[in-house]
Amino acid sequence: MKERRPTVHYLSLRNIPAFEKQNRRNPPSGQKQDYIIQTLVDIGYRVNYVSFSESRNNRFYRARKKKLSENVTFFLTPNVPGKYRESFAFRWFSHLYAARQIKKGDILLVYHTNGMRNDLLRRLADRKGMKFVYEVEELYEYVHETVDEIKAKDELEFLQCPDAYLFCTQTLCERVNLKHLPYAVVEGYYRYVRSDIPKWNDGKIHCVYGGIIDAVKGGAIRAVRAAKYLPKNYVVHLLGYGDIGSLKEEIEKNKSETVCDIAYEGLKNGQDYIKFISKCDIGLCLQDFSASYNAVSFPSKLVMYLSCGLRPIAPKIEQLTNSRLSENIVFYSEDTPQAIADAILQIDPDQTTGIREMMDRADKTFVADLRTLLS
């Protein structure tokens, strides 16, 4: 009789089109999660993708389930309005879901959000004989302009509960993995997914920034300011969500001094995002050199640019220069619009040789590391 492979119960925050009317929150981490899920399936696991995403609608929704493929099933926790929503969802998971879906020896993979109930998950893992793996993409307290060191210490203690980890960088591992537990590093979506569609083919060089638009990370604002130093045969596209009003004000303020085109293209997800990125030539990964979050996160947009065949530019910081992907990144050394523009101008958009081979190597390394971690 064939031995049953354990099921991986992947806890995160996500919604899917089938439940779009529930208006659940849908963070931008989905593409990397999809990559991890596909890798788990490729090495022989079934995956139950369990979303704790809350609804913006002030109403009750029961738990839902949808089979996404032969080996992947999506579960959406129930939603109740008010302050008890989170505890209600975890009670459903601990009692109803666990009783019906979790078998002894399964694997619990948890995406780090501050709302996770680690005490409850640790007890459940012990009771069911599960390996408990924490996926840590960043330390949230370091994303604020001013870091509260007490809260940062609490967040670090919050993460000392699993049996193993997935990290986005080796630097983050060194910060979090105080017990020297087994771990693997995955920086982002390593598979080459470039859409087989033509470029803009308008004689211009198209740069793209895709990500959060805010004052803390400031990548979109940097792109607008750098555009002043680009010639008229360049176009800067901005994709994302967040403080769109401030972005449009910045575009208007710099308009008279800018000869290249700047366009805010709205928010794009999934295949729409991949298709748009694939039409462009240069990816913009722009952030503050000195920001505290640099040491405890990795810009997944950088990996997605490479997956779509683009050469990206990025700040010359340790996490990026030590990346598996650094050979195809153009770095800038000063956080100024002129330095960013100079880096953009260094790139010949026709020279993309080697990107696909580099991504294939990174993918094979992660597949082997994940198989070892979970075996």
CSV table of N, CA and C in Angstrom, one decimal, residues 79-233:
chain,number,residue,atom,x,y,z
A,79,ASN,N,-16.0,34.7,9.1
A,79,ASN,CA,-15.8,36.1,9.4
A,79,ASN,C,-17.0,36.6,10.2
A,80,VAL,N,-16.7,37.1,11.4
A,80,VAL,CA,-17.8,37.8,12.2
A,80,VAL,C,-17.4,39.2,12.5
A,81,PRO,N,-18.3,40.1,12.3
A,81,PRO,CA,-17.9,41.5,12.6
A,81,PRO,C,-17.5,41.8,14.0
A,82,GLY,N,-16.7,42.8,14.2
A,82,GLY,CA,-16.4,43.2,15.5
A,82,GLY,C,-15.1,42.7,16.1
A,83,LYS,N,-14.8,42.9,17.3
A,83,LYS,CA,-13.5,42.6,18.0
A,83,LYS,C,-13.3,41.1,18.2
A,84,TYR,N,-14.3,40.3,18.1
A,84,TYR,CA,-14.1,38.9,18.3
A,84,TYR,C,-13.8,38.1,17.0
A,85,ARG,N,-13.7,38.8,15.9
A,85,ARG,CA,-13.5,38.1,14.6
A,85,ARG,C,-12.3,37.1,14.6
A,86,GLU,N,-11.2,37.6,15.1
A,86,GLU,CA,-10.0,36.8,15.1
A,86,GLU,C,-10.1,35.6,16.0
A,87,SER,N,-10.6,35.8,17.2
A,87,SER,CA,-10.7,34.6,18.1
A,87,SER,C,-11.7,33.6,17.6
A,88,PHE,N,-12.8,34.1,16.9
A,88,PHE,CA,-13.8,33.2,16.3
A,88,PHE,C,-13.1,32.3,15.2
A,89,ALA,N,-12.3,33.0,14.4
A,89,ALA,CA,-11.7,32.3,13.3
A,89,ALA,C,-10.7,31.2,13.8
A,90,PHE,N,-10.0,31.5,14.8
A,90,PHE,CA,-9.0,30.6,15.4
A,90,PHE,C,-9.7,29.4,16.1
A,91,ARG,N,-10.8,29.7,16.7
A,91,ARG,CA,-11.6,28.6,17.4
A,91,ARG,C,-12.1,27.7,16.3
A,92,TRP,N,-12.6,28.2,15.2
A,92,TRP,CA,-13.0,27.4,14.1
A,92,TRP,C,-11.9,26.5,13.6
A,93,PHE,N,-10.7,27.1,13.4
A,93,PHE,CA,-9.5,26.4,12.9
A,93,PHE,C,-9.1,25.3,13.9
A,94,SER,N,-9.0,25.6,15.2
A,94,SER,CA,-8.5,24.7,16.2
A,94,SER,C,-9.5,23.5,16.4
A,95,HIS,N,-10.7,23.7,16.3
A,95,HIS,CA,-11.7,22.6,16.6
A,95,HIS,C,-12.3,22.0,15.3
A,96,LEU,N,-13.0,22.8,14.6
A,96,LEU,CA,-13.7,22.1,13.4
A,96,LEU,C,-12.7,21.8,12.3
A,97,TYR,N,-11.9,22.7,11.9
A,97,TYR,CA,-10.9,22.4,10.8
A,97,TYR,C,-10.0,21.3,11.2
A,98,ALA,N,-9.4,21.4,12.4
A,98,ALA,CA,-8.3,20.5,12.8
A,98,ALA,C,-8.9,19.1,12.9
A,99,ALA,N,-10.1,19.0,13.4
A,99,ALA,CA,-10.7,17.6,13.6
A,99,ALA,C,-11.0,16.9,12.3
A,100,ARG,N,-11.3,17.7,11.3
A,100,ARG,CA,-11.7,17.1,10.0
A,100,ARG,C,-10.5,17.0,9.0
A,101,GLN,N,-9.6,17.9,9.1
A,101,GLN,CA,-8.6,18.0,8.0
A,101,GLN,C,-7.2,17.6,8.4
A,102,ILE,N,-6.8,17.7,9.7
A,102,ILE,CA,-5.4,17.5,10.1
A,102,ILE,C,-5.2,16.1,10.6
A,103,LYS,N,-4.2,15.4,10.0
A,103,LYS,CA,-3.8,14.1,10.4
A,103,LYS,C,-2.5,14.1,11.1
A,104,LYS,N,-2.3,13.1,11.9
A,104,LYS,CA,-1.0,13.0,12.7
A,104,LYS,C,0.2,13.0,11.7
A,105,GLY,N,1.2,13.8,11.9
A,105,GLY,CA,2.3,13.8,11.1
A,105,GLY,C,2.2,14.8,9.9
A,106,ASP,N,1.1,15.6,9.8
A,106,ASP,CA,1.0,16.6,8.8
A,106,ASP,C,2.0,17.8,9.2
A,107,ILE,N,2.1,18.8,8.3
A,107,ILE,CA,3.0,19.9,8.5
A,107,ILE,C,2.2,21.2,8.5
A,108,LEU,N,2.5,22.0,9.5
A,108,LEU,CA,1.9,23.3,9.7
A,108,LEU,C,2.9,24.4,9.2
A,109,LEU,N,2.5,25.1,8.1
A,109,LEU,CA,3.3,26.2,7.6
A,109,LEU,C,2.6,27.5,7.8
A,110,VAL,N,3.2,28.4,8.5
A,110,VAL,CA,2.5,29.6,9.0
A,110,VAL,C,3.2,30.9,8.5
A,111,TYR,N,2.4,31.7,7.7
A,111,TYR,CA,3.0,33.0,7.2
A,111,TYR,C,2.9,34.0,8.4
A,112,HIS,N,4.0,34.6,8.7
A,112,HIS,CA,4.1,35.5,9.9
A,112,HIS,C,3.2,36.8,9.7
A,113,THR,N,2.2,36.9,10.5
A,113,THR,CA,1.4,38.1,10.6
A,113,THR,C,1.2,38.3,12.1
A,114,ASN,N,1.1,39.5,12.5
A,114,ASN,CA,0.9,39.8,14.0
A,114,ASN,C,-0.3,39.2,14.6
A,115,GLY,N,-1.3,38.9,13.7
A,115,GLY,CA,-2.5,38.3,14.2
A,115,GLY,C,-2.5,36.8,14.5
A,116,MET,N,-1.5,36.1,14.2
A,116,MET,CA,-1.4,34.7,14.4
A,116,MET,C,-1.4,34.3,15.9
A,117,ARG,N,-2.1,33.3,16.2
A,117,ARG,CA,-2.1,32.8,17.6
A,117,ARG,C,-1.1,31.7,17.8
A,118,ASN,N,0.1,32.1,18.1
A,118,ASN,CA,1.2,31.1,18.1
A,118,ASN,C,1.1,30.1,19.3
A,119,ASP,N,0.5,30.6,20.4
A,119,ASP,CA,0.3,29.7,21.5
A,119,ASP,C,-0.6,28.5,21.2
A,120,LEU,N,-1.7,28.9,20.5
A,120,LEU,CA,-2.7,27.9,20.1
A,120,LEU,C,-2.1,27.0,19.0
A,121,LEU,N,-1.4,27.6,18.0
A,121,LEU,CA,-0.8,26.8,17.0
A,121,LEU,C,0.3,25.8,17.5
A,122,ARG,N,1.1,26.2,18.4
A,122,ARG,CA,2.1,25.4,19.0
A,122,ARG,C,1.4,24.2,19.7
A,123,ARG,N,0.4,24.4,20.5
A,123,ARG,CA,-0.3,23.3,21.2
A,123,ARG,C,-0.9,22.4,20.2
A,124,LEU,N,-1.5,22.9,19.1
A,124,LEU,CA,-2.1,22.1,18.1
A,124,LEU,C,-1.0,21.2,17.4
A,125,ALA,N,0.1,21.8,17.1
A,125,ALA,CA,1.2,21.1,16.4
A,125,ALA,C,1.7,19.9,17.3
A,126,ASP,N,1.8,20.2,18.6
A,126,ASP,CA,2.3,19.2,19.5
A,126,ASP,C,1.3,18.0,19.7
A,127,ARG,N,0.0,18.4,19.7
A,127,ARG,CA,-1.1,17.4,19.9
A,127,ARG,C,-1.2,16.5,18.7
A,128,LYS,N,-1.0,17.1,17.5
A,128,LYS,CA,-1.1,16.3,16.3
A,128,LYS,C,0.2,15.8,15.7
A,129,GLY,N,1.3,16.0,16.5
A,129,GLY,CA,2.6,15.5,16.0
A,129,GLY,C,3.0,16.1,14.7
A,130,MET,N,2.7,17.4,14.5
A,130,MET,CA,3.0,18.2,13.3
A,130,MET,C,4.4,18.9,13.4
A,131,LYS,N,5.1,19.0,12.3
A,131,LYS,CA,6.2,19.9,12.2
A,131,LYS,C,5.7,21.3,11.9
A,132,PHE,N,6.1,22.2,12.7
A,132,PHE,CA,5.6,23.6,12.7
A,132,PHE,C,6.7,24.5,12.1
A,133,VAL,N,6.4,25.0,10.9
A,133,VAL,CA,7.4,25.8,10.1
A,133,VAL,C,6.8,27.3,10.0
A,134,TYR,N,7.6,28.2,10.4
A,134,TYR,CA,7.2,29.6,10.3
A,134,TYR,C,7.9,30.3,9.1
A,135,GLU,N,7.0,30.9,8.2
A,135,GLU,CA,7.6,31.7,7.1
A,135,GLU,C,7.7,33.2,7.5
A,136,VAL,N,8.9,33.7,7.6
A,136,VAL,CA,9.1,35.0,8.0
A,136,VAL,C,9.6,35.9,6.9
A,137,GLU,N,8.8,36.8,6.4
A,137,GLU,CA,9.1,37.7,5.3
A,137,GLU,C,9.7,39.0,5.7
A,138,GLU,N,9.3,39.5,7.0
A,138,GLU,CA,9.9,40.7,7.5
A,138,GLU,C,9.5,40.8,9.0
A,139,LEU,N,10.1,41.7,9.6
A,139,LEU,CA,9.7,42.1,11.0
A,139,LEU,C,8.9,43.4,10.9
A,140,TYR,N,7.7,43.3,11.2
A,140,TYR,CA,6.8,44.4,11.0
A,140,TYR,C,7.1,45.7,11.7
A,141,GLU,N,7.6,45.6,12.9
A,141,GLU,CA,7.9,46.7,13.7
A,141,GLU,C,9.0,47.6,13.1
A,142,TYR,N,9.8,47.1,12.2
A,142,TYR,CA,10.9,47.8,11.6
A,142,TYR,C,10.4,48.6,10.3
A,143,VAL,N,9.1,48.4,9.9
A,143,VAL,CA,8.6,49.1,8.8
A,143,VAL,C,8.2,50.5,9.1
A,144,HIS,N,8.0,50.8,10.4
A,144,HIS,CA,7.6,52.2,10.8
A,144,HIS,C,8.8,53.1,10.7
A,145,GLU,N,8.5,54.4,10.6
A,145,GLU,CA,9.6,55.4,10.5
A,145,GLU,C,10.4,55.4,11.7
A,146,THR,N,9.7,55.3,12.9
A,146,THR,CA,10.4,55.2,14.2
A,146,THR,C,10.2,53.8,14.8
A,147,VAL,N,11.3,53.1,15.1
A,147,VAL,CA,11.1,51.7,15.6
A,147,VAL,C,11.0,51.8,17.1
A,148,ASP,N,9.9,51.1,17.6
A,148,ASP,CA,9.7,51.0,19.0
A,148,ASP,C,10.5,49.7,19.4
A,149,GLU,N,11.6,49.9,20.1
A,149,GLU,CA,12.5,48.7,20.4
A,149,GLU,C,11.8,47.7,21.3
A,150,ILE,N,10.9,48.1,22.2
A,150,ILE,CA,10.2,47.2,23.1
A,150,ILE,C,9.3,46.3,22.2
A,151,LYS,N,8.5,46.9,21.3
A,151,LYS,CA,7.6,46.2,20.4
A,151,LYS,C,8.4,45.3,19.5
A,152,ALA,N,9.6,45.8,19.0
A,152,ALA,CA,10.5,44.9,18.2
A,152,ALA,C,10.9,43.7,18.9
A,153,LYS,N,11.3,43.9,20.2
A,153,LYS,CA,11.7,42.7,21.0
A,153,LYS,C,10.6,41.7,21.2
A,154,ASP,N,9.4,42.3,21.4
A,154,ASP,CA,8.2,41.4,21.6
A,154,ASP,C,7.9,40.6,20.3
A,155,GLU,N,8.1,41.2,19.1
A,155,GLU,CA,7.9,40.5,17.9
A,155,GLU,C,8.9,39.4,17.7
A,156,LEU,N,10.1,39.7,18.1
A,156,LEU,CA,11.2,38.7,18.0
A,156,LEU,C,10.8,37.5,18.9
A,157,GLU,N,10.4,37.7,20.1
A,157,GLU,CA,10.0,36.7,21.0
A,157,GLU,C,8.8,35.9,20.4
A,158,PHE,N,7.9,36.6,19.8
A,158,PHE,CA,6.7,36.0,19.2
A,158,PHE,C,7.0,35.0,18.2
A,159,LEU,N,8.2,35.1,17.6
A,159,LEU,CA,8.6,34.1,16.5
A,159,LEU,C,9.4,33.0,17.0
A,160,GLN,N,9.6,32.8,18.3
A,160,GLN,CA,10.4,31.7,18.8
A,160,GLN,C,9.6,30.5,19.2
A,161,CYS,N,8.7,30.1,18.2
A,161,CYS,CA,7.8,29.0,18.6
A,161,CYS,C,7.8,27.8,17.6
A,162,PRO,N,8.4,27.9,16.4
A,162,PRO,CA,8.3,26.8,15.5
A,162,PRO,C,9.4,25.7,15.7
A,163,ASP,N,9.4,24.7,14.8
A,163,ASP,CA,10.4,23.7,14.7
A,163,ASP,C,11.4,24.0,13.5
A,164,ALA,N,11.0,24.9,12.6
A,164,ALA,CA,11.8,25.2,11.5
A,164,ALA,C,11.3,26.6,10.9
A,165,TYR,N,12.1,27.1,10.0
A,165,TYR,CA,11.7,28.4,9.4
A,165,TYR,C,11.9,28.4,7.9
A,166,LEU,N,11.1,29.3,7.2
A,166,LEU,CA,11.4,29.8,5.9
A,166,LEU,C,11.7,31.3,6.0
A,167,PHE,N,12.9,31.8,5.5
A,167,PHE,CA,13.2,33.2,5.6
A,167,PHE,C,13.4,33.7,4.2
A,168,CYS,N,13.3,35.1,4.1
A,168,CYS,CA,13.5,35.7,2.8
A,168,CYS,C,14.9,36.1,2.6
A,169,THR,N,15.7,36.2,3.7
A,169,THR,CA,17.2,36.5,3.5
A,169,THR,C,17.9,35.7,4.6
A,170,GLN,N,19.2,35.6,4.4
A,170,GLN,CA,20.1,35.0,5.4
A,170,GLN,C,20.2,36.0,6.6
A,171,THR,N,20.2,37.3,6.3
A,171,THR,CA,20.3,38.3,7.3
A,171,THR,C,19.2,38.2,8.3
A,172,LEU,N,18.0,38.0,7.8
A,172,LEU,CA,16.8,37.9,8.6
A,172,LEU,C,16.9,36.6,9.5
A,173,CYS,N,17.4,35.6,8.9
A,173,CYS,CA,17.6,34.3,9.7
A,173,CYS,C,18.5,34.6,10.9
A,174,GLU,N,19.6,35.3,10.7
A,174,GLU,CA,20.5,35.6,11.7
A,174,GLU,C,19.9,36.4,12.8
A,175,ARG,N,18.9,37.2,12.5
A,175,ARG,CA,18.2,38.1,13.5
A,175,ARG,C,17.2,37.3,14.3
A,176,VAL,N,16.5,36.4,13.6
A,176,VAL,CA,15.3,35.7,14.2
A,176,VAL,C,15.6,34.4,14.8
A,177,ASN,N,16.5,33.6,14.1
A,177,ASN,CA,16.7,32.2,14.4
A,177,ASN,C,17.6,32.0,15.6
A,178,LEU,N,17.1,32.4,16.8
A,178,LEU,CA,18.0,32.4,18.0
A,178,LEU,C,18.3,31.0,18.5
A,179,LYS,N,17.5,30.1,18.2
A,179,LYS,CA,17.7,28.7,18.6
A,179,LYS,C,18.4,27.8,17.6
A,180,HIS,N,18.8,28.4,16.5
A,180,HIS,CA,19.5,27.7,15.4
A,180,HIS,C,18.8,26.5,14.9
A,181,LEU,N,17.5,26.7,14.6
A,181,LEU,CA,16.6,25.7,14.1
A,181,LEU,C,16.9,25.5,12.6
A,182,PRO,N,16.5,24.4,12.0
A,182,PRO,CA,16.6,24.2,10.5
A,182,PRO,C,15.8,25.3,9.8
A,183,TYR,N,16.3,25.7,8.6
A,183,TYR,CA,15.7,26.7,7.9
A,183,TYR,C,16.1,26.6,6.4
A,184,ALA,N,15.3,27.3,5.6
A,184,ALA,CA,15.6,27.5,4.1
A,184,ALA,C,15.4,28.9,3.8
A,185,VAL,N,16.1,29.4,2.8
A,185,VAL,CA,15.9,30.8,2.3
A,185,VAL,C,15.2,30.8,1.0
A,186,VAL,N,14.2,31.6,0.8
A,186,VAL,CA,13.6,31.8,-0.5
A,186,VAL,C,13.3,33.3,-0.6
A,187,GLU,N,13.9,33.9,-1.6
A,187,GLU,CA,13.8,35.4,-1.7
A,187,GLU,C,12.5,35.8,-2.5
A,188,GLY,N,12.0,34.9,-3.3
A,188,GLY,CA,10.8,35.3,-4.0
A,188,GLY,C,10.4,34.3,-5.1
A,189,TYR,N,9.7,34.7,-6.1
A,189,TYR,CA,9.2,33.8,-7.1
A,189,TYR,C,10.3,33.5,-8.1
A,190,TYR,N,11.0,32.4,-7.9
A,190,TYR,CA,12.2,32.1,-8.7
A,190,TYR,C,11.9,31.6,-10.1
A,191,ARG,N,10.7,31.2,-10.4
A,191,ARG,CA,10.5,30.6,-11.7
A,191,ARG,C,10.3,31.7,-12.8
A,192,TYR,N,10.9,31.4,-13.9
A,192,TYR,CA,10.8,32.3,-15.0
A,192,TYR,C,9.4,32.3,-15.6
A,193,VAL,N,8.7,33.4,-15.5
A,193,VAL,CA,7.3,33.4,-15.9
A,193,VAL,C,6.9,34.5,-17.0
A,194,ARG,N,8.0,35.0,-17.6
A,194,ARG,CA,7.8,36.0,-18.6
A,194,ARG,C,6.7,35.6,-19.6
A,195,SER,N,5.7,36.5,-19.7
A,195,SER,CA,4.6,36.3,-20.7
A,195,SER,C,5.1,36.4,-22.1
A,196,ASP,N,4.7,35.5,-22.9
A,196,ASP,CA,5.1,35.5,-24.3
A,196,ASP,C,4.3,36.5,-25.1
A,197,ILE,N,4.5,37.8,-24.8
A,197,ILE,CA,3.8,38.9,-25.4
A,197,ILE,C,4.8,39.9,-25.9
A,198,PRO,N,4.5,40.7,-26.9
A,198,PRO,CA,5.5,41.6,-27.4
A,198,PRO,C,5.7,42.8,-26.5
A,199,LYS,N,6.9,43.4,-26.5
A,199,LYS,CA,7.1,44.6,-25.8
A,199,LYS,C,6.3,45.8,-26.4
A,200,TRP,N,6.4,46.9,-25.8
A,200,TRP,CA,5.6,48.1,-26.3
A,200,TRP,C,5.9,48.4,-27.7
A,201,ASN,N,7.2,48.2,-28.1
A,201,ASN,CA,7.6,48.3,-29.5
A,201,ASN,C,7.3,49.7,-30.1
A,202,ASP,N,7.6,50.8,-29.3
A,202,ASP,CA,7.3,52.1,-29.7
A,202,ASP,C,8.6,53.0,-29.7
A,203,GLY,N,9.7,52.3,-29.7
A,203,GLY,CA,11.0,53.0,-29.8
A,203,GLY,C,11.4,53.6,-28.4
A,204,LYS,N,10.7,53.3,-27.4
A,204,LYS,CA,11.0,53.9,-26.1
A,204,LYS,C,11.5,52.8,-25.1
A,205,ILE,N,12.2,53.2,-24.1
A,205,ILE,CA,12.6,52.2,-23.0
A,205,ILE,C,11.7,52.4,-21.8
A,206,HIS,N,11.0,51.3,-21.4
A,206,HIS,CA,10.0,51.4,-20.4
A,206,HIS,C,10.5,50.8,-19.1
A,207,CYS,N,10.4,51.7,-18.1
A,207,CYS,CA,10.8,51.3,-16.7
A,207,CYS,C,9.5,51.1,-15.9
A,208,VAL,N,9.5,50.2,-14.9
A,208,VAL,CA,8.3,50.0,-14.1
A,208,VAL,C,8.6,49.8,-12.7
A,209,TYR,N,7.8,50.5,-11.8
A,209,TYR,CA,7.8,50.3,-10.4
A,209,TYR,C,6.5,49.6,-10.0
A,210,GLY,N,6.5,48.5,-9.4
A,210,GLY,CA,5.3,47.8,-9.0
A,210,GLY,C,5.4,47.5,-7.5
A,211,GLY,N,4.5,48.1,-6.7
A,211,GLY,CA,4.6,47.8,-5.3
A,211,GLY,C,3.8,48.8,-4.5
A,212,ILE,N,4.0,48.8,-3.2
A,212,ILE,CA,3.3,49.7,-2.3
A,212,ILE,C,3.7,51.1,-2.5
A,213,ILE,N,2.8,52.0,-2.4
A,213,ILE,CA,3.0,53.4,-2.6
A,213,ILE,C,2.8,54.1,-1.3
A,214,ASP,N,3.9,54.4,-0.6
A,214,ASP,CA,3.8,55.1,0.7
A,214,ASP,C,5.0,55.9,1.0
A,215,ALA,N,4.9,56.6,2.1
A,215,ALA,CA,6.0,57.6,2.5
A,215,ALA,C,7.1,56.9,3.2
A,216,VAL,N,6.9,55.7,3.8
A,216,VAL,CA,7.9,55.0,4.5
A,216,VAL,C,8.9,54.4,3.6
A,217,LYS,N,8.5,53.5,2.7
A,217,LYS,CA,9.4,52.9,1.7
A,217,LYS,C,9.7,53.9,0.6
A,218,GLY,N,8.8,54.6,0.1
A,218,GLY,CA,9.0,55.7,-0.8
A,218,GLY,C,9.5,55.4,-2.2
A,219,GLY,N,9.4,54.1,-2.6
A,219,GLY,CA,9.9,53.7,-3.9
A,219,GLY,C,9.3,54.4,-5.1
A,220,ALA,N,7.9,54.6,-5.1
A,220,ALA,CA,7.3,55.2,-6.2
A,220,ALA,C,7.6,56.7,-6.3
A,221,ILE,N,7.8,57.4,-5.2
A,221,ILE,CA,8.2,58.8,-5.2
A,221,ILE,C,9.6,58.9,-5.7
A,222,ARG,N,10.5,58.0,-5.3
A,222,ARG,CA,11.8,58.1,-5.9
A,222,ARG,C,11.8,57.9,-7.4
A,223,ALA,N,11.0,57.0,-7.9
A,223,ALA,CA,10.9,56.8,-9.4
A,223,ALA,C,10.5,58.1,-10.1
A,224,VAL,N,9.5,58.8,-9.5
A,224,VAL,CA,9.0,60.1,-10.1
A,224,VAL,C,10.2,61.1,-10.1
A,225,ARG,N,10.9,61.2,-9.0
A,225,ARG,CA,11.9,62.2,-8.9
A,225,ARG,C,13.1,61.9,-9.8
A,226,ALA,N,13.4,60.6,-10.0
A,226,ALA,CA,14.5,60.2,-10.9
A,226,ALA,C,14.2,60.4,-12.3
A,227,ALA,N,12.9,60.4,-12.7
A,227,ALA,CA,12.4,60.6,-14.0
A,227,ALA,C,12.8,62.0,-14.6
A,228,LYS,N,13.1,62.9,-13.7
A,228,LYS,CA,13.5,64.3,-14.2
A,228,LYS,C,14.9,64.2,-14.9
A,229,TYR,N,15.7,63.1,-14.6
A,229,TYR,CA,17.0,63.0,-15.2
A,229,TYR,C,17.1,62.0,-16.3
A,230,LEU,N,15.9,61.6,-16.8
A,230,LEU,CA,15.9,60.6,-17.9
A,230,LEU,C,15.5,61.4,-19.2
A,231,PRO,N,16.1,60.9,-20.3
A,231,PRO,CA,15.7,61.6,-21.6
A,231,PRO,C,14.3,61.2,-22.1
A,232,LYS,N,13.9,61.8,-23.2
A,232,LYS,CA,12.5,61.7,-23.6
A,232,LYS,C,12.1,60.3,-24.2
A,233,ASN,N,13.1,59.5,-24.5
A,233,ASN,CA,12.8,58.2,-25.0
A,233,ASN,C,12.6,57.1,-23.9
